[in-house]
Amino acid sequence: MNDRSSGIRKCARIRLSSILGVLCVTLAVFFAACAGGIEGIGKINLSPSKPLNKSPVNGAVSIGEQPILEWDPSEDPENDTLTYIILYSTDTINNSKVQTIMATETRAELAQLSAGTWWWRVLVVDAGNNIVRGDRWSFTVGSGNIPKTDTPDFDSDLIVVDIADDGVMLSWPAFYDEENPALEVVYDLRVDDPSNLSSERASGWVDILSQDSRYLEVASTTAETSIRLEGLSPLTRFDGSLVARSASNTQTAVGFFSFRTGNLLPSTPTYIYPENQAVHIPATPTFRWDLCEDEDGDALTYDIYIGEDRLTAQRFTRAATEGIYIPEEPFENGKSYTWRIVAKDTKGGNRIGEWWTFSVGNATPSSLEPVRPLNHATNVSTRTSLEWACEDKEENALTYTLRFGVTPGQLAVVAEDLETSAYQFQNPLAYNQKYYWQVQADDGQAGANRAVHTGDVWEFTTEATPNYAPDKPVLKTPANKATNIPIDTQLTWTCQDENPEDVLVYSVYTGKTIGGLTVVGTTTETKFDLSGLEYQRKYYWKVAADDGRPSSERKEAVSSTWSFTTQATPNFAPETPHDPKPADGATGVALTPNLEWQCDDPNGDALEFTISWGSTNTALTHTATTISLNYPLTGLATGTSYYWRVRADDQKESSERLSAESPIWTFKTIETP
């Protein structure tokens, strides 16, 4: 007890000494959440039956200030005289606030209670000092406005969400003041260690009176909807209670709970059926889930919660030991429901599964399976049809939608409203291609009763591409029968192969006659350079395409034979006159020398030569022409240096005429004749 002196003063009001000790202990345990009575304190004696509350009913509101509490009488196997102790308080976490009344009748009148919620409990004591506790009830004086929650069916077993070696994590739904929503609602939390009381049962009354405060481990008030408690005794069972309290002191129980520190929680439940967001589930489905594991080896039980939404979901089975549940009553057709599983161990540990949903309605078509080609089939003909099988338990006429493509997530609808379970493509499929397909079955029922089942995405791979011969090369340039083609030219063509993996090799044939074509080179490009052709010559050419495969598979194609004629020989300038005589720089030259030189024309043109000479290299004042490669000079002076040069002219028309001029040469005549 938190206020021992106050407790002793209350005890002093009771005349019987044995009842004195009983009363003091009851103050310590009034709001403890442990179950059962406190039997066996004193001599061995059979306990009386549990007192049952009658009035005011639990949770009653708008009660007057002087309520009368009533309960059913307890029965005692040994017909002991029974004494009733009524405990009542408006504070759920402080033992010192508990008030008591002792009675031998089954009713008690309370005087001048303050407004707010009051909690009361009846304890019965027999001649052997055995105490049996009744349930803790509440009533509210002067108001009907108690805290509300949007989750009225919340299961207090779920308050414990995690357990540590020396603590616990608690969570609960929010409550609010319906008439004064701006006012804060707080939560009174009490956690008790019932093992303290158990150890005290064998003690004397003096020890009990000195240790009664040990029963209370945690007394806390919070405005939050979750709390983590730490520093609790390890490997110890605790019992707790949680109450929501408004600013006007009206209260309602959030719930009672128990846990054992150090307890390892079960594994998370794994659901099997109905699948999440499943539709057209039978009205009486068989819920199935995998059994959970518990590292402590605790025996596990399972509760299933089902409802039209999470806030109103109710527990449909408690402490199931198998992973299966069949509802006793069918669900309503056309409605959606949500469900989850909570796995519980024997030490207050809960593992809460996630929420899944399902809709009840007409059974969905089932057994949708591929027939041709089978899933993952390979080497499938490019002209295959698609066939599948599907069942409908109600034998509705089914229609099908077919989706098809090369990317699983991007399948296109290729057919709708198919009345047969087969589809034939109009054109062959691609070779060596993986395809994906999916069928949707529709039972065609009206409105919400309509059931549609979409099958898995299946796949198959078509046969490898056969080796096709390359297309016949198409010659491009030079154009067929083209003329005036340069003697250095490029041949071009185009060619295709239906086997994209093939690398084509081209052999280029040329010749001066159709029957005399020979290979002049190979290339993997669609062009080939020719050089050094003859002028004004007709050439023939063709290209052979080879797919480069091994000889047993190799395929080739040959183009048509085309021709072209090279350009006429162009007019080239004559050679530059050279090899002069007398040699350049010669001396002692006769006074009547015969000038000579060498000069050819690439085109074989008859050349005309213009000879220019003089006694200075800047003024070649004398000129003469000749068609010979020499020219005689006369009248030269002795001991004189002369300069000369030759220009060769091919004598073409002026627009085409070309010439070449030698450098200036020099010689010196003899000194004396």
PDB file of N, CA and C in Angstrom, residues 327-370:
ATOM      1  N   PRO A 327     -16.112 -20.787 -40.663  1.00  0.00           N
ATOM      2  CA  PRO A 327     -17.146 -20.005 -39.972  1.00  0.00           C
ATOM      3  C   PRO A 327     -18.417 -20.830 -39.746  1.00  0.00           C
ATOM      4  N   GLU A 328     -19.065 -20.582 -38.627  1.00  0.00           N
ATOM      5  CA  GLU A 328     -20.325 -21.266 -38.340  1.00  0.00           C
ATOM      6  C   GLU A 328     -21.462 -20.703 -39.183  1.00  0.00           C
ATOM      7  N   GLU A 329     -21.403 -19.416 -39.486  1.00  0.00           N
ATOM      8  CA  GLU A 329     -22.431 -18.772 -40.291  1.00  0.00           C
ATOM      9  C   GLU A 329     -21.808 -18.256 -41.584  1.00  0.00           C
ATOM     10  N   PRO A 330     -22.531 -18.331 -42.706  1.00  0.00           N
ATOM     11  CA  PRO A 330     -21.961 -17.843 -43.972  1.00  0.00           C
ATOM     12  C   PRO A 330     -21.845 -16.324 -43.980  1.00  0.00           C
ATOM     13  N   PHE A 331     -20.871 -15.842 -44.736  1.00  0.00           N
ATOM     14  CA  PHE A 331     -20.735 -14.406 -44.943  1.00  0.00           C
ATOM     15  C   PHE A 331     -21.759 -13.950 -45.977  1.00  0.00           C
ATOM     16  N   GLU A 332     -21.995 -12.643 -45.984  1.00  0.00           N
ATOM     17  CA  GLU A 332     -23.002 -12.096 -46.889  1.00  0.00           C
ATOM     18  C   GLU A 332     -22.433 -11.967 -48.296  1.00  0.00           C
ATOM     19  N   ASN A 333     -23.176 -12.481 -49.251  1.00  0.00           N
ATOM     20  CA  ASN A 333     -22.729 -12.458 -50.638  1.00  0.00           C
ATOM     21  C   ASN A 333     -22.613 -11.021 -51.139  1.00  0.00           C
ATOM     22  N   GLY A 334     -21.545 -10.746 -51.882  1.00  0.00           N
ATOM     23  CA  GLY A 334     -21.340  -9.422 -52.458  1.00  0.00           C
ATOM     24  C   GLY A 334     -20.624  -8.447 -51.562  1.00  0.00           C
ATOM     25  N   LYS A 335     -20.278  -8.858 -50.329  1.00  0.00           N
ATOM     26  CA  LYS A 335     -19.591  -7.951 -49.418  1.00  0.00           C
ATOM     27  C   LYS A 335     -18.105  -8.277 -49.340  1.00  0.00           C
ATOM     28  N   SER A 336     -17.344  -7.257 -48.925  1.00  0.00           N
ATOM     29  CA  SER A 336     -15.904  -7.425 -48.727  1.00  0.00           C
ATOM     30  C   SER A 336     -15.615  -7.505 -47.233  1.00  0.00           C
ATOM     31  N   TYR A 337     -14.610  -8.291 -46.896  1.00  0.00           N
ATOM     32  CA  TYR A 337     -14.243  -8.497 -45.501  1.00  0.00           C
ATOM     33  C   TYR A 337     -12.730  -8.397 -45.353  1.00  0.00           C
ATOM     34  N   THR A 338     -12.330  -8.105 -44.121  1.00  0.00           N
ATOM     35  CA  THR A 338     -10.900  -8.084 -43.803  1.00  0.00           C
ATOM     36  C   THR A 338     -10.654  -9.080 -42.680  1.00  0.00           C
ATOM     37  N   TRP A 339      -9.454  -9.693 -42.669  1.00  0.00           N
ATOM     38  CA  TRP A 339      -9.170 -10.701 -41.640  1.00  0.00           C
ATOM     39  C   TRP A 339      -7.688 -10.707 -41.299  1.00  0.00           C
ATOM     40  N   ARG A 340      -7.420 -11.197 -40.095  1.00  0.00           N
ATOM     41  CA  ARG A 340      -6.039 -11.384 -39.701  1.00  0.00           C
ATOM     42  C   ARG A 340      -5.969 -12.449 -38.604  1.00  0.00           C
ATOM     43  N   ILE A 341      -4.769 -12.967 -38.396  1.00  0.00           N
ATOM     44  CA  ILE A 341      -4.513 -13.998 -37.396  1.00  0.00           C
ATOM     45  C   ILE A 341      -3.591 -13.415 -36.328  1.00  0.00           C
ATOM     46  N   VAL A 342      -3.873 -13.743 -35.070  1.00  0.00           N
ATOM     47  CA  VAL A 342      -2.993 -13.396 -33.957  1.00  0.00           C
ATOM     48  C   VAL A 342      -2.530 -14.697 -33.318  1.00  0.00           C
ATOM     49  N   ALA A 343      -1.205 -14.906 -33.314  1.00  0.00           N
ATOM     50  CA  ALA A 343      -0.628 -16.084 -32.666  1.00  0.00           C
ATOM     51  C   ALA A 343      -0.271 -15.721 -31.227  1.00  0.00           C
ATOM     52  N   LYS A 344      -0.648 -16.575 -30.280  1.00  0.00           N
ATOM     53  CA  LYS A 344      -0.436 -16.285 -28.862  1.00  0.00           C
ATOM     54  C   LYS A 344       0.293 -17.441 -28.192  1.00  0.00           C
ATOM     55  N   ASP A 345       1.242 -17.088 -27.326  1.00  0.00           N
ATOM     56  CA  ASP A 345       1.880 -18.124 -26.523  1.00  0.00           C
ATOM     57  C   ASP A 345       1.279 -18.126 -25.117  1.00  0.00           C
ATOM     58  N   THR A 346       1.841 -18.917 -24.241  1.00  0.00           N
ATOM     59  CA  THR A 346       1.274 -19.068 -22.892  1.00  0.00           C
ATOM     60  C   THR A 346       1.786 -18.032 -21.905  1.00  0.00           C
ATOM     61  N   LYS A 347       2.616 -17.072 -22.396  1.00  0.00           N
ATOM     62  CA  LYS A 347       3.228 -16.109 -21.483  1.00  0.00           C
ATOM     63  C   LYS A 347       2.847 -14.673 -21.827  1.00  0.00           C
ATOM     64  N   GLY A 348       1.709 -14.524 -22.484  1.00  0.00           N
ATOM     65  CA  GLY A 348       1.234 -13.185 -22.813  1.00  0.00           C
ATOM     66  C   GLY A 348       1.821 -12.614 -24.083  1.00  0.00           C
ATOM     67  N   GLY A 349       2.606 -13.404 -24.806  1.00  0.00           N
ATOM     68  CA  GLY A 349       3.214 -12.914 -26.041  1.00  0.00           C
ATOM     69  C   GLY A 349       2.278 -13.080 -27.225  1.00  0.00           C
ATOM     70  N   ASN A 350       2.103 -12.014 -27.999  1.00  0.00           N
ATOM     71  CA  ASN A 350       1.254 -12.038 -29.188  1.00  0.00           C
ATOM     72  C   ASN A 350       2.082 -11.693 -30.407  1.00  0.00           C
ATOM     73  N   ARG A 351       1.807 -12.350 -31.516  1.00  0.00           N
ATOM     74  CA  ARG A 351       2.369 -11.925 -32.798  1.00  0.00           C
ATOM     75  C   ARG A 351       1.183 -11.686 -33.720  1.00  0.00           C
ATOM     76  N   ILE A 352       1.020 -10.419 -34.100  1.00  0.00           N
ATOM     77  CA  ILE A 352      -0.160 -10.002 -34.850  1.00  0.00           C
ATOM     78  C   ILE A 352       0.152 -10.040 -36.336  1.00  0.00           C
ATOM     79  N   GLY A 353      -0.656 -10.765 -37.091  1.00  0.00           N
ATOM     80  CA  GLY A 353      -0.482 -10.816 -38.537  1.00  0.00           C
ATOM     81  C   GLY A 353      -1.043  -9.579 -39.209  1.00  0.00           C
ATOM     82  N   GLU A 354      -0.717  -9.419 -40.469  1.00  0.00           N
ATOM     83  CA  GLU A 354      -1.211  -8.261 -41.218  1.00  0.00           C
ATOM     84  C   GLU A 354      -2.669  -8.475 -41.628  1.00  0.00           C
ATOM     85  N   TRP A 355      -3.312  -7.388 -42.014  1.00  0.00           N
ATOM     86  CA  TRP A 355      -4.694  -7.460 -42.482  1.00  0.00           C
ATOM     87  C   TRP A 355      -4.728  -7.880 -43.942  1.00  0.00           C
ATOM     88  N   TRP A 356      -5.570  -8.849 -44.267  1.00  0.00           N
ATOM     89  CA  TRP A 356      -5.849  -9.232 -45.650  1.00  0.00           C
ATOM     90  C   TRP A 356      -7.340  -9.024 -45.917  1.00  0.00           C
ATOM     91  N   THR A 357      -7.686  -8.894 -47.186  1.00  0.00           N
ATOM     92  CA  THR A 357      -9.084  -8.678 -47.548  1.00  0.00           C
ATOM     93  C   THR A 357      -9.538  -9.724 -48.554  1.00  0.00           C
ATOM     94  N   PHE A 358     -10.852  -9.919 -48.613  1.00  0.00           N
ATOM     95  CA  PHE A 358     -11.449 -10.804 -49.619  1.00  0.00           C
ATOM     96  C   PHE A 358     -12.891 -10.371 -49.841  1.00  0.00           C
ATOM     97  N   SER A 359     -13.446 -10.773 -50.972  1.00  0.00           N
ATOM     98  CA  SER A 359     -14.831 -10.458 -51.300  1.00  0.00           C
ATOM     99  C   SER A 359     -15.589 -11.755 -51.543  1.00  0.00           C
ATOM    100  N   VAL A 360     -16.808 -11.805 -51.036  1.00  0.00           N
ATOM    101  CA  VAL A 360     -17.643 -13.001 -51.169  1.00  0.00           C
ATOM    102  C   VAL A 360     -18.531 -12.848 -52.395  1.00  0.00           C
ATOM    103  N   GLY A 361     -18.634 -13.901 -53.204  1.00  0.00           N
ATOM    104  CA  GLY A 361     -19.480 -13.823 -54.388  1.00  0.00           C
ATOM    105  C   GLY A 361     -19.432 -15.091 -55.204  1.00  0.00           C
ATOM    106  N   ASN A 362     -19.978 -14.992 -56.407  1.00  0.00           N
ATOM    107  CA  ASN A 362     -20.001 -16.104 -57.350  1.00  0.00           C
ATOM    108  C   ASN A 362     -18.608 -16.693 -57.515  1.00  0.00           C
ATOM    109  N   ALA A 363     -18.496 -18.007 -57.498  1.00  0.00           N
ATOM    110  CA  ALA A 363     -17.191 -18.666 -57.564  1.00  0.00           C
ATOM    111  C   ALA A 363     -16.465 -18.301 -58.848  1.00  0.00           C
ATOM    112  N   THR A 364     -15.187 -18.036 -58.722  1.00  0.00           N
ATOM    113  CA  THR A 364     -14.358 -17.652 -59.858  1.00  0.00           C
ATOM    114  C   THR A 364     -14.003 -18.873 -60.698  1.00  0.00           C
ATOM    115  N   PRO A 365     -13.985 -18.742 -62.035  1.00  0.00           N
ATOM    116  CA  PRO A 365     -13.481 -19.853 -62.852  1.00  0.00           C
ATOM    117  C   PRO A 365     -12.102 -20.281 -62.367  1.00  0.00           C
ATOM    118  N   SER A 366     -11.825 -21.575 -62.467  1.00  0.00           N
ATOM    119  CA  SER A 366     -10.586 -22.091 -61.888  1.00  0.00           C
ATOM    120  C   SER A 366      -9.885 -23.021 -62.864  1.00  0.00           C
ATOM    121  N   SER A 367      -8.764 -23.547 -62.407  1.00  0.00           N
ATOM    122  CA  SER A 367      -7.969 -24.527 -63.166  1.00  0.00           C
ATOM    123  C   SER A 367      -7.603 -24.011 -64.549  1.00  0.00           C
ATOM    124  N   LEU A 368      -7.243 -22.743 -64.632  1.00  0.00           N
ATOM    125  CA  LEU A 368      -6.821 -22.168 -65.906  1.00  0.00           C
ATOM    126  C   LEU A 368      -5.390 -22.599 -66.175  1.00  0.00           C
ATOM    127  N   GLU A 369      -5.203 -23.481 -67.179  1.00  0.00           N
ATOM    128  CA  GLU A 369      -3.898 -24.070 -67.450  1.00  0.00           C
ATOM    129  C   GLU A 369      -3.611 -24.048 -68.946  1.00  0.00           C
ATOM    130  N   PRO A 370      -2.332 -23.901 -69.339  1.00  0.00           N
ATOM    131  CA  PRO A 370      -1.986 -23.951 -70.763  1.00  0.00           C
ATOM    132  C   PRO A 370      -2.012 -25.386 -71.280  1.00  0.00           C
TER     133      PRO A 370
END
